[in-house]
PDB file of C-alpha atoms in Angstrom:
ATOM      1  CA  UNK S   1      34.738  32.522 -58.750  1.00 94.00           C
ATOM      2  CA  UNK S   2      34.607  34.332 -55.154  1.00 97.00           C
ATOM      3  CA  UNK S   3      34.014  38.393 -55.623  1.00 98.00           C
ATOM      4  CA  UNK S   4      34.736  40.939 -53.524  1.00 98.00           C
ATOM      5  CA  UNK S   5      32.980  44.406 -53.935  1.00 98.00           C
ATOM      6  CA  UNK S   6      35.541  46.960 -52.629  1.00 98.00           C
ATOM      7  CA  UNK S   7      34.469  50.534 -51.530  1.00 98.00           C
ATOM      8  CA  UNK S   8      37.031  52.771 -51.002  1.00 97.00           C
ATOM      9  CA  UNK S   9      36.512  55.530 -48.383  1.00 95.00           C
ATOM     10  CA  UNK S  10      39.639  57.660 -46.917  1.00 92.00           C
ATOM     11  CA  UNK S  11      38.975  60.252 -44.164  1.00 88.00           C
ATOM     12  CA  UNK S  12      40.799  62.920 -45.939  1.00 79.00           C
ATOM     13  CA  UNK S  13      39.143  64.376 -48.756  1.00 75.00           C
ATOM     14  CA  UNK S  14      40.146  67.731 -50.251  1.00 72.00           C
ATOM     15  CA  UNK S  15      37.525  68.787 -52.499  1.00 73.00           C
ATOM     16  CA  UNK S  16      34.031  67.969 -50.363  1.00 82.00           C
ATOM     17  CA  UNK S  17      35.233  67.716 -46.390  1.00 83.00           C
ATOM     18  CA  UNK S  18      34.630  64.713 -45.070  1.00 90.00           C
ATOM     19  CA  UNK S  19      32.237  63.999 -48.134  1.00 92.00           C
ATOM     20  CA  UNK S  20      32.247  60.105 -47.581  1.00 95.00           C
ATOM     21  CA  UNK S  21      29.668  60.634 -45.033  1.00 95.00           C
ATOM     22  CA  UNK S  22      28.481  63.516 -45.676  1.00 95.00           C
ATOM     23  CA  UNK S  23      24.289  63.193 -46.074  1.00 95.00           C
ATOM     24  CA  UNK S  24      23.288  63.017 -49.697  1.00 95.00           C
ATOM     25  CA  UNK S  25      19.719  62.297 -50.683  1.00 93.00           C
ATOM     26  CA  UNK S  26      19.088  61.869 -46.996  1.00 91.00           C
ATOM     27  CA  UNK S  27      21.541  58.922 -46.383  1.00 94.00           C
ATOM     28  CA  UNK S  28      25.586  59.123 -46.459  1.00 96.00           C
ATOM     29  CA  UNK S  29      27.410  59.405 -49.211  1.00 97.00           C
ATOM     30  CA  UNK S  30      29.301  55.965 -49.259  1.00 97.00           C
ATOM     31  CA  UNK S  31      26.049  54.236 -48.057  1.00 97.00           C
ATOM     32  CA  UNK S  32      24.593  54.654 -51.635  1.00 96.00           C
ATOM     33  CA  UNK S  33      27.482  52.360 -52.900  1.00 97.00           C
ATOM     34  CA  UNK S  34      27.153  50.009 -50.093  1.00 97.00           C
ATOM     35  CA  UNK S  35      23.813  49.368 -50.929  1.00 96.00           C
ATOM     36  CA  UNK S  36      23.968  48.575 -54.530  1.00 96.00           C
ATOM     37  CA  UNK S  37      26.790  46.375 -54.222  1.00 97.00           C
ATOM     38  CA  UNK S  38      24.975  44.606 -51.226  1.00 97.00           C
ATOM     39  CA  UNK S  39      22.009  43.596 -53.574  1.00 96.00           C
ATOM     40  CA  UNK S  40      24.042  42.650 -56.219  1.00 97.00           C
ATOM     41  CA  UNK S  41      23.684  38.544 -57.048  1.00 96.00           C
ATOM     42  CA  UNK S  42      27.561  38.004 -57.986  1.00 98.00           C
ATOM     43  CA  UNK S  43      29.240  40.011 -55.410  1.00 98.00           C
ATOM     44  CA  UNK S  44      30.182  37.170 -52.530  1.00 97.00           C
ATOM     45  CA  UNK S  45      31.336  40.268 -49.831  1.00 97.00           C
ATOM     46  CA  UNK S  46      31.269  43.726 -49.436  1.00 98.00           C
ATOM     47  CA  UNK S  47      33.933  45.225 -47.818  1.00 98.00           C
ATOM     48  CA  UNK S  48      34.769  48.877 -47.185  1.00 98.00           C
ATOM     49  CA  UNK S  49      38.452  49.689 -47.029  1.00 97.00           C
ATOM     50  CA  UNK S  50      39.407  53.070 -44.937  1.00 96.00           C
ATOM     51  CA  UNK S  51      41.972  54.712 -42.749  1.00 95.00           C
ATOM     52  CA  UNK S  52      38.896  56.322 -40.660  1.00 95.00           C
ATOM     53  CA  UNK S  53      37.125  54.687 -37.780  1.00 96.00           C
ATOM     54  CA  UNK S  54      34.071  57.113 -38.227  1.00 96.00           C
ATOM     55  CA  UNK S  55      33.955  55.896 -42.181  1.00 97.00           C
ATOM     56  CA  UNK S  56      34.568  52.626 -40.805  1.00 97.00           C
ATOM     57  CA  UNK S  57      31.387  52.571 -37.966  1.00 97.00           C
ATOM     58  CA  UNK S  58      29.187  54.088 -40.309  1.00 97.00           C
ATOM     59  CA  UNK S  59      30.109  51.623 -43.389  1.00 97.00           C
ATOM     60  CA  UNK S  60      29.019  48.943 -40.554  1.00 97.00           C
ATOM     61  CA  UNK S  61      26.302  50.418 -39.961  1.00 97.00           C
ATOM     62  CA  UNK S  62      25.238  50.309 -43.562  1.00 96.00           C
ATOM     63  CA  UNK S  63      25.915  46.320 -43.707  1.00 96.00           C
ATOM     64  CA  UNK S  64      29.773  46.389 -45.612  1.00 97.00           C
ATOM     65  CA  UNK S  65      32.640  44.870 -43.560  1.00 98.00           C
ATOM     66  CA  UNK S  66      35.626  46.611 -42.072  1.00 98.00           C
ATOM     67  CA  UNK S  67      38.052  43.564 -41.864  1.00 97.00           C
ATOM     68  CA  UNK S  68      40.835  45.478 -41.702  1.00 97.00           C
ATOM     69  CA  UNK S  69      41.852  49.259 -41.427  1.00 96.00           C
ATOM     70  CA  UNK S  70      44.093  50.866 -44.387  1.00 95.00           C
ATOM     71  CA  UNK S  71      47.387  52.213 -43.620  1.00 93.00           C
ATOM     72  CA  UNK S  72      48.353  55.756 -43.576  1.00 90.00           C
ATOM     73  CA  UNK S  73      50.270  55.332 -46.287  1.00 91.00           C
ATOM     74  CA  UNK S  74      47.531  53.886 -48.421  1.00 91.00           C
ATOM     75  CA  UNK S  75      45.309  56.599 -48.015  1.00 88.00           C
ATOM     76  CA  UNK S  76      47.526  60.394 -48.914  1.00 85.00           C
ATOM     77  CA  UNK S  77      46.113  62.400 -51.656  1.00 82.00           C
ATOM     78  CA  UNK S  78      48.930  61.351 -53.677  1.00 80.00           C
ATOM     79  CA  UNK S  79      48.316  56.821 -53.342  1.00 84.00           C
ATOM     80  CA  UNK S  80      47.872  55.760 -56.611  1.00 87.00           C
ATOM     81  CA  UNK S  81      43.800  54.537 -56.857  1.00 88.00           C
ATOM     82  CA  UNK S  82      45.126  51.189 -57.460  1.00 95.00           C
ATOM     83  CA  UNK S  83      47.571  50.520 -54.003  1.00 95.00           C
ATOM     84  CA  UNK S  84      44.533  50.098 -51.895  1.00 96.00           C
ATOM     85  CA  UNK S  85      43.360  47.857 -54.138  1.00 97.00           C
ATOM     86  CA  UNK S  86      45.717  45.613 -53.996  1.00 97.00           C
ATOM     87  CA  UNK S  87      46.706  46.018 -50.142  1.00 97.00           C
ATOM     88  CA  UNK S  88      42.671  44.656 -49.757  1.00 97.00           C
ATOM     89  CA  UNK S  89      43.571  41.833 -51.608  1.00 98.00           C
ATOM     90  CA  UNK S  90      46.308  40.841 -50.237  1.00 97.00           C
ATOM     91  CA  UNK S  91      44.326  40.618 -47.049  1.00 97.00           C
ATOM     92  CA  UNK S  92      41.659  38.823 -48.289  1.00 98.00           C
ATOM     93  CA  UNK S  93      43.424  35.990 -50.484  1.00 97.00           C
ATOM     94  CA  UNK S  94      40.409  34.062 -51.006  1.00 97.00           C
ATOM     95  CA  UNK S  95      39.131  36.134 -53.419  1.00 98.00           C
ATOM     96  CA  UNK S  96      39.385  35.684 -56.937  1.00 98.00           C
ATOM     97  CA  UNK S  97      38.179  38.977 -58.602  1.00 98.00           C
ATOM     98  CA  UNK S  98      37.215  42.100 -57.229  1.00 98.00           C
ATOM     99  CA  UNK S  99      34.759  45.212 -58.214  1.00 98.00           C
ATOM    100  CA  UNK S 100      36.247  48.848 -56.993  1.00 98.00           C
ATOM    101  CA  UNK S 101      32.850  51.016 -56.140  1.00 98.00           C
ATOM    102  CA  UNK S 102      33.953  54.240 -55.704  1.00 97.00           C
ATOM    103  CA  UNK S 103      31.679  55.971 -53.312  1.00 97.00           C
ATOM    104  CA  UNK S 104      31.739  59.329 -55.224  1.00 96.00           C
ATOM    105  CA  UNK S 105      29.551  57.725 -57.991  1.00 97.00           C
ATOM    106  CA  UNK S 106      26.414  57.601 -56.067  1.00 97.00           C
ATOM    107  CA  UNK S 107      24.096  56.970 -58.943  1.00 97.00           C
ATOM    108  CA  UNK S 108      24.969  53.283 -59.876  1.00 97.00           C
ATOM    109  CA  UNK S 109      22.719  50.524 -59.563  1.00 96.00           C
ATOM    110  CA  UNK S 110      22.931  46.929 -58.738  1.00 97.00           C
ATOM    111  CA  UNK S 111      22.229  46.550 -62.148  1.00 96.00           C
ATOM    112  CA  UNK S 112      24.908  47.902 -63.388  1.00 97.00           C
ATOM    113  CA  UNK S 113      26.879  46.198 -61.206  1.00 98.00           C
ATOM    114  CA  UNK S 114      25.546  42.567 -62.446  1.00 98.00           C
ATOM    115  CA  UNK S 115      25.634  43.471 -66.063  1.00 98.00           C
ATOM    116  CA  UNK S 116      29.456  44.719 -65.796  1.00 98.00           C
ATOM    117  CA  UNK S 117      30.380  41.499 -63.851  1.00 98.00           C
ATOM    118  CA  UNK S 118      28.541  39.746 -66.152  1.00 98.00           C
ATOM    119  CA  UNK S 119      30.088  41.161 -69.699  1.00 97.00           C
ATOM    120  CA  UNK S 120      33.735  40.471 -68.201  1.00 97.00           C
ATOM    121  CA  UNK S 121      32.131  36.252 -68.642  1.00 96.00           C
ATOM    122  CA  UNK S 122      30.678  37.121 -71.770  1.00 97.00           C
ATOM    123  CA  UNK S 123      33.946  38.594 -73.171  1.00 97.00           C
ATOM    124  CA  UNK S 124      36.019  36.353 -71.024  1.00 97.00           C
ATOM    125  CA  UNK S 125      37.871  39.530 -70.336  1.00 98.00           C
ATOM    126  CA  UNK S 126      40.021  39.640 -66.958  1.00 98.00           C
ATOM    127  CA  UNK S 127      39.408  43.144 -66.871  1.00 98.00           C
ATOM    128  CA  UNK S 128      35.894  45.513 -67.118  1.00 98.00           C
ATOM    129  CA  UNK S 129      36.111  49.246 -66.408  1.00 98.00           C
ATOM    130  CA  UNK S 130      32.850  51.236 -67.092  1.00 98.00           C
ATOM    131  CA  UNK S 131      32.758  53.943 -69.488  1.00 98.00           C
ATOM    132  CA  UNK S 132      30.182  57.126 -70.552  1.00 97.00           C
ATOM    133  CA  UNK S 133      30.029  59.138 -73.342  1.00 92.00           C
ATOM    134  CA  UNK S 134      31.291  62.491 -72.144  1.00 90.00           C
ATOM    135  CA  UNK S 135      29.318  65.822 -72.754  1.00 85.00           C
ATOM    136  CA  UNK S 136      31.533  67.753 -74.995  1.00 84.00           C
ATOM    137  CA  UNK S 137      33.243  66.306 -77.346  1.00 85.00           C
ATOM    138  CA  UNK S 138      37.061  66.033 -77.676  1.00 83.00           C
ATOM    139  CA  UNK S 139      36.895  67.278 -81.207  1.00 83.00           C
ATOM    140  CA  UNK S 140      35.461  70.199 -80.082  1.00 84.00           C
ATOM    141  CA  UNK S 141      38.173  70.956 -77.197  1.00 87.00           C
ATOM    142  CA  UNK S 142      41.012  73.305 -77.889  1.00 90.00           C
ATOM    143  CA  UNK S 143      44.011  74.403 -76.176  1.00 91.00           C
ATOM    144  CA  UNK S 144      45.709  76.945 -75.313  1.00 95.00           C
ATOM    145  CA  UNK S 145      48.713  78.187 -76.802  1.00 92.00           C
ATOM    146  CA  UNK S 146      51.408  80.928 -75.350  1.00 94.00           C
ATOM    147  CA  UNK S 147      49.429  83.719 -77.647  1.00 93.00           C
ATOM    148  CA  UNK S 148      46.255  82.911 -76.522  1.00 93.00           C
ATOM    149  CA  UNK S 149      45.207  81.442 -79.561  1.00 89.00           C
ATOM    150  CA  UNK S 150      42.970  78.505 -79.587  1.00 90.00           C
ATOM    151  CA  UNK S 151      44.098  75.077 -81.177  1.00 89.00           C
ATOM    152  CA  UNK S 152      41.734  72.028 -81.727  1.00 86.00           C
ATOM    153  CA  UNK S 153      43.198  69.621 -79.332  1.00 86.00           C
ATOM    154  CA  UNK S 154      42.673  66.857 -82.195  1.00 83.00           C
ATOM    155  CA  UNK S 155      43.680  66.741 -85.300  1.00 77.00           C
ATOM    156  CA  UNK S 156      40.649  66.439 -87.789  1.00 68.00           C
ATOM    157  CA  UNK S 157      38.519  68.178 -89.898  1.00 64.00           C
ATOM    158  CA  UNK S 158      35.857  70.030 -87.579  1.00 62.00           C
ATOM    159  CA  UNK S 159      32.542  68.175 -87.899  1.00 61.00           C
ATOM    160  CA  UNK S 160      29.034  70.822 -87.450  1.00 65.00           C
ATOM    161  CA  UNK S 161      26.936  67.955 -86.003  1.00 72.00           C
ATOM    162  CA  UNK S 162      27.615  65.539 -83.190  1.00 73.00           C
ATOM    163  CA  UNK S 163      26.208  62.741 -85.233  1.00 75.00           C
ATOM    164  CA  UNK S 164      28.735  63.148 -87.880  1.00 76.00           C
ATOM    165  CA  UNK S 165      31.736  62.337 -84.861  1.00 81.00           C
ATOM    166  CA  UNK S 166      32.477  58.955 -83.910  1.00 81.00           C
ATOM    167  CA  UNK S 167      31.519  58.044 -80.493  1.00 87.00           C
ATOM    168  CA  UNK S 168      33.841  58.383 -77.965  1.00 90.00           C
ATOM    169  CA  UNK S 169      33.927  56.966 -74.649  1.00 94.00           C
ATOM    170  CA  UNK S 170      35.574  58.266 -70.442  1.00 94.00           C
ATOM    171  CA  UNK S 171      35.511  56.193 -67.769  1.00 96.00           C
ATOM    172  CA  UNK S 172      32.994  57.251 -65.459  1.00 96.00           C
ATOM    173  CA  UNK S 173      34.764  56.151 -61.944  1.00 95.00           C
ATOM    174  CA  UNK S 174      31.573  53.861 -61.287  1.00 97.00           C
ATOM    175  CA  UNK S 175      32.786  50.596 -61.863  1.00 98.00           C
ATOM    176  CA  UNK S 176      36.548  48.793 -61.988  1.00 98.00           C
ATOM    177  CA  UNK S 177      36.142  44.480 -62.258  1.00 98.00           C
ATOM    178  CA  UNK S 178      39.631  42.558 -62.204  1.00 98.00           C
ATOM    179  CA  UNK S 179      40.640  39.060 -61.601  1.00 98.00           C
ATOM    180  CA  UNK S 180      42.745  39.191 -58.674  1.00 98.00           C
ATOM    181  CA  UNK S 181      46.220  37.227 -60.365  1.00 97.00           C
ATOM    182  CA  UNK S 182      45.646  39.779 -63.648  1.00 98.00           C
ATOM    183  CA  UNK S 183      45.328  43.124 -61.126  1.00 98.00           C
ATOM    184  CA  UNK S 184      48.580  41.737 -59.009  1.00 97.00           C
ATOM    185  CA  UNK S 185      50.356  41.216 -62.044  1.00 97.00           C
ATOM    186  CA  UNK S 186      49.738  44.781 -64.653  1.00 97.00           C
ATOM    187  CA  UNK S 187      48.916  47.303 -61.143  1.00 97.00           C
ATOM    188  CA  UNK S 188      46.631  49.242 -63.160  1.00 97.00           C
ATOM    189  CA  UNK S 189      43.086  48.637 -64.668  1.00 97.00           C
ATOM    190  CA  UNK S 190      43.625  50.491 -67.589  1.00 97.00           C
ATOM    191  CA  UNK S 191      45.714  48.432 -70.313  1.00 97.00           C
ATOM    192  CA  UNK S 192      45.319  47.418 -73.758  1.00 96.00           C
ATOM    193  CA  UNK S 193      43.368  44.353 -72.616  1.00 95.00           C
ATOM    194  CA  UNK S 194      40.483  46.117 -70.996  1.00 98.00           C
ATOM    195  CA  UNK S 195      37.318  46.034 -71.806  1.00 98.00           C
ATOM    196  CA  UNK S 196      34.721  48.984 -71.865  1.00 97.00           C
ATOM    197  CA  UNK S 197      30.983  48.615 -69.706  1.00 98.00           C
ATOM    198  CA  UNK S 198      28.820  51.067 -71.257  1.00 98.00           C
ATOM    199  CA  UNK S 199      26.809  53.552 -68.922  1.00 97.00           C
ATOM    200  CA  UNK S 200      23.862  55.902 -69.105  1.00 96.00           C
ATOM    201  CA  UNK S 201      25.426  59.381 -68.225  1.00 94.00           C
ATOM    202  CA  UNK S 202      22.622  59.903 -65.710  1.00 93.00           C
ATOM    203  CA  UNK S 203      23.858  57.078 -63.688  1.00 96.00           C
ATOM    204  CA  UNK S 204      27.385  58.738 -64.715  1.00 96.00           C
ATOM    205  CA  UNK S 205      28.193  61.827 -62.315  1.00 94.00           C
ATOM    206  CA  UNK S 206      31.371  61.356 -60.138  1.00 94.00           C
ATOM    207  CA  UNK S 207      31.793  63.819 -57.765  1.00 95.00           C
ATOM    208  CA  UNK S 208      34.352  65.642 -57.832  1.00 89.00           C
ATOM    209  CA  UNK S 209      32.855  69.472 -56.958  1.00 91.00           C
ATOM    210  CA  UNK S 210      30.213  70.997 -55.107  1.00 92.00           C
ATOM    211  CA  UNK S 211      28.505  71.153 -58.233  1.00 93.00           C
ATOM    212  CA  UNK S 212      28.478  67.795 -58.896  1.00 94.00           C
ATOM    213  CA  UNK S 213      27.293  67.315 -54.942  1.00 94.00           C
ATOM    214  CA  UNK S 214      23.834  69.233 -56.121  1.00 95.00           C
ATOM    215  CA  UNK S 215      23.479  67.482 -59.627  1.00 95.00           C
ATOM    216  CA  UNK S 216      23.793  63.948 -57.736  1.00 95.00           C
ATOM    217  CA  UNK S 217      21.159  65.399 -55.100  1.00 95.00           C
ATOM    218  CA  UNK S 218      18.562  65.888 -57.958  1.00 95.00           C
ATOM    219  CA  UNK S 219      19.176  63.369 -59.762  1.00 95.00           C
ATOM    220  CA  UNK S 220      18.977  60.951 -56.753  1.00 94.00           C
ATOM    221  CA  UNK S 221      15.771  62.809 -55.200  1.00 92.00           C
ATOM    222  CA  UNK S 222      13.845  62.832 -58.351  1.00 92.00           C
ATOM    223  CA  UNK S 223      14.794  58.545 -58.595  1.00 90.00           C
ATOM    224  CA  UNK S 224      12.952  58.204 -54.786  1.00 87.00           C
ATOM    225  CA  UNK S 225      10.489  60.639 -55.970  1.00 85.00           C
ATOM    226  CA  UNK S 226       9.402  59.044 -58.777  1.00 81.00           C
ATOM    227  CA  UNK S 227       9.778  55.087 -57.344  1.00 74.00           C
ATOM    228  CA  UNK S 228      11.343  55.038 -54.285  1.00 67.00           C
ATOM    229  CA  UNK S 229      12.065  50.702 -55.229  1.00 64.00           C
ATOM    230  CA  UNK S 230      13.516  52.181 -58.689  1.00 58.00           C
ATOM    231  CA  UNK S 231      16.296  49.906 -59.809  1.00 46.00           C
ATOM    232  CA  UNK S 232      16.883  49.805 -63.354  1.00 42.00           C
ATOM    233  CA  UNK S 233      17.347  46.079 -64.956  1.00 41.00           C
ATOM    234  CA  UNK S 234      20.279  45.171 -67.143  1.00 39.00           C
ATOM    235  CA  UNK S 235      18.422  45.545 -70.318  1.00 40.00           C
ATOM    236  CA  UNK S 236      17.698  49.137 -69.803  1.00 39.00           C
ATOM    237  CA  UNK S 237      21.796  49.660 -69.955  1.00 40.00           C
ATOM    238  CA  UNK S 238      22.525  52.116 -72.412  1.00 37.00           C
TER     239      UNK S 238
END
């Protein structure tokens, strides 16, 4: 089976300008997911899909492939995550399964990337999207209602002690597998048929906010600090 490790990187970007190459941890943003997926042993080709030619020469210069530039229409803040997908696909027919690598989830490794590839065999599952378990709880979240009164956002009796809650999993944005046919077919990679990759929640922060920008930055620093070679193997998944 012939992989293709997809990195997504439009030019526009509302939250952090221009945050796909923006410097983080002394290196751009999108290069950290390059990288990773570049030493992984099951991805065949990296490829970097973008409307941007500066994205585009700097993804080059980080060793991914620009084979072809996204459309306009493929990269508005409104494009479901999935269309460019499936427009890189369609380009590259000879691949049989692909991994999405968002670049805004700097902190995955290679590892992680192997052992999620390597769980969709195990499970024989035709689609893998990685998961974390969140900081808070949903059981205890609360809304809102129209006299400001709180209401638990689930329905169950209130528990004093995390341990007492059953575990509950988000995805974390890190990692997306598919088989090509099965992505083509549902155009989503969220279905009843997926199956969950487990991550660490310090290899977990998507950014979305400044604030996640500086979290990333320490985290990342402190990982060169400590080994600057640090890759963590598949059996130190969490």
């Amino acid at each position: 089976m012939r992989i293709l490790g997809l990195v997504p990187a439009r030019g526009g970007s509302k939250g952090i300008p221009r945050k796909n190459i923006r410097p983080l941890a002394g290196k751009p943003l999108i290069a950290w997911s390059i990288e990773a997926a570049r030493s992984s042993r099951l991805l065949d080709t990296v490829v970097v899909s973008t409307d941007d030619a500066e994205i585009a020469a700097v993804a080059r210069a980080h060793g991914a492939l620009t084979p072809f530039m996204r459309p306009a229409e493929l990269a508005r803040d409104d494009t479901p995550g999935v269309d460019p997908v499936l427009h890189a696909l369609r380009q590259l027919p000879e691949f049989d399964a692909v991994v999405l690598l968002q670049p805004t989830s700097p902190l995955r490794v290679v590892a992680d990337i192997d052992a999620c590839i390597d769980q969709a065999g195990t499970l024989q599952a035709d689609c893998v999207v990685s998961v974390c378990e969140p900081g808070r709880h949903p059981a205890w979240m609360y809304r809102i209602d129209e006299r400001q009164r709180l209401r638990p956002l689930l329905e169950q009796p209130a528990a004093t002690r995390r341990q007492d809650l059953p575990a509950v999993y988000a995805a974390n944005g890190a990692l997306y597998f598919a088989k090509a046919d099965w992505l083509a077919r549902t155009r989503t990679f969220m279905t009843a048929e997926t199956a969950a990759f487990v991550m660490p929640p310090e290899r977990s922060v998507d950014l979305d906010t400044l604030m996640d920008w500086k979290l990333a930055e320490l985290l990342l620093e402190e990982r060169l600090r400590v080994d600057p070679a640090a890759q963590p193997t598949a059996e130190s998944q969490a």
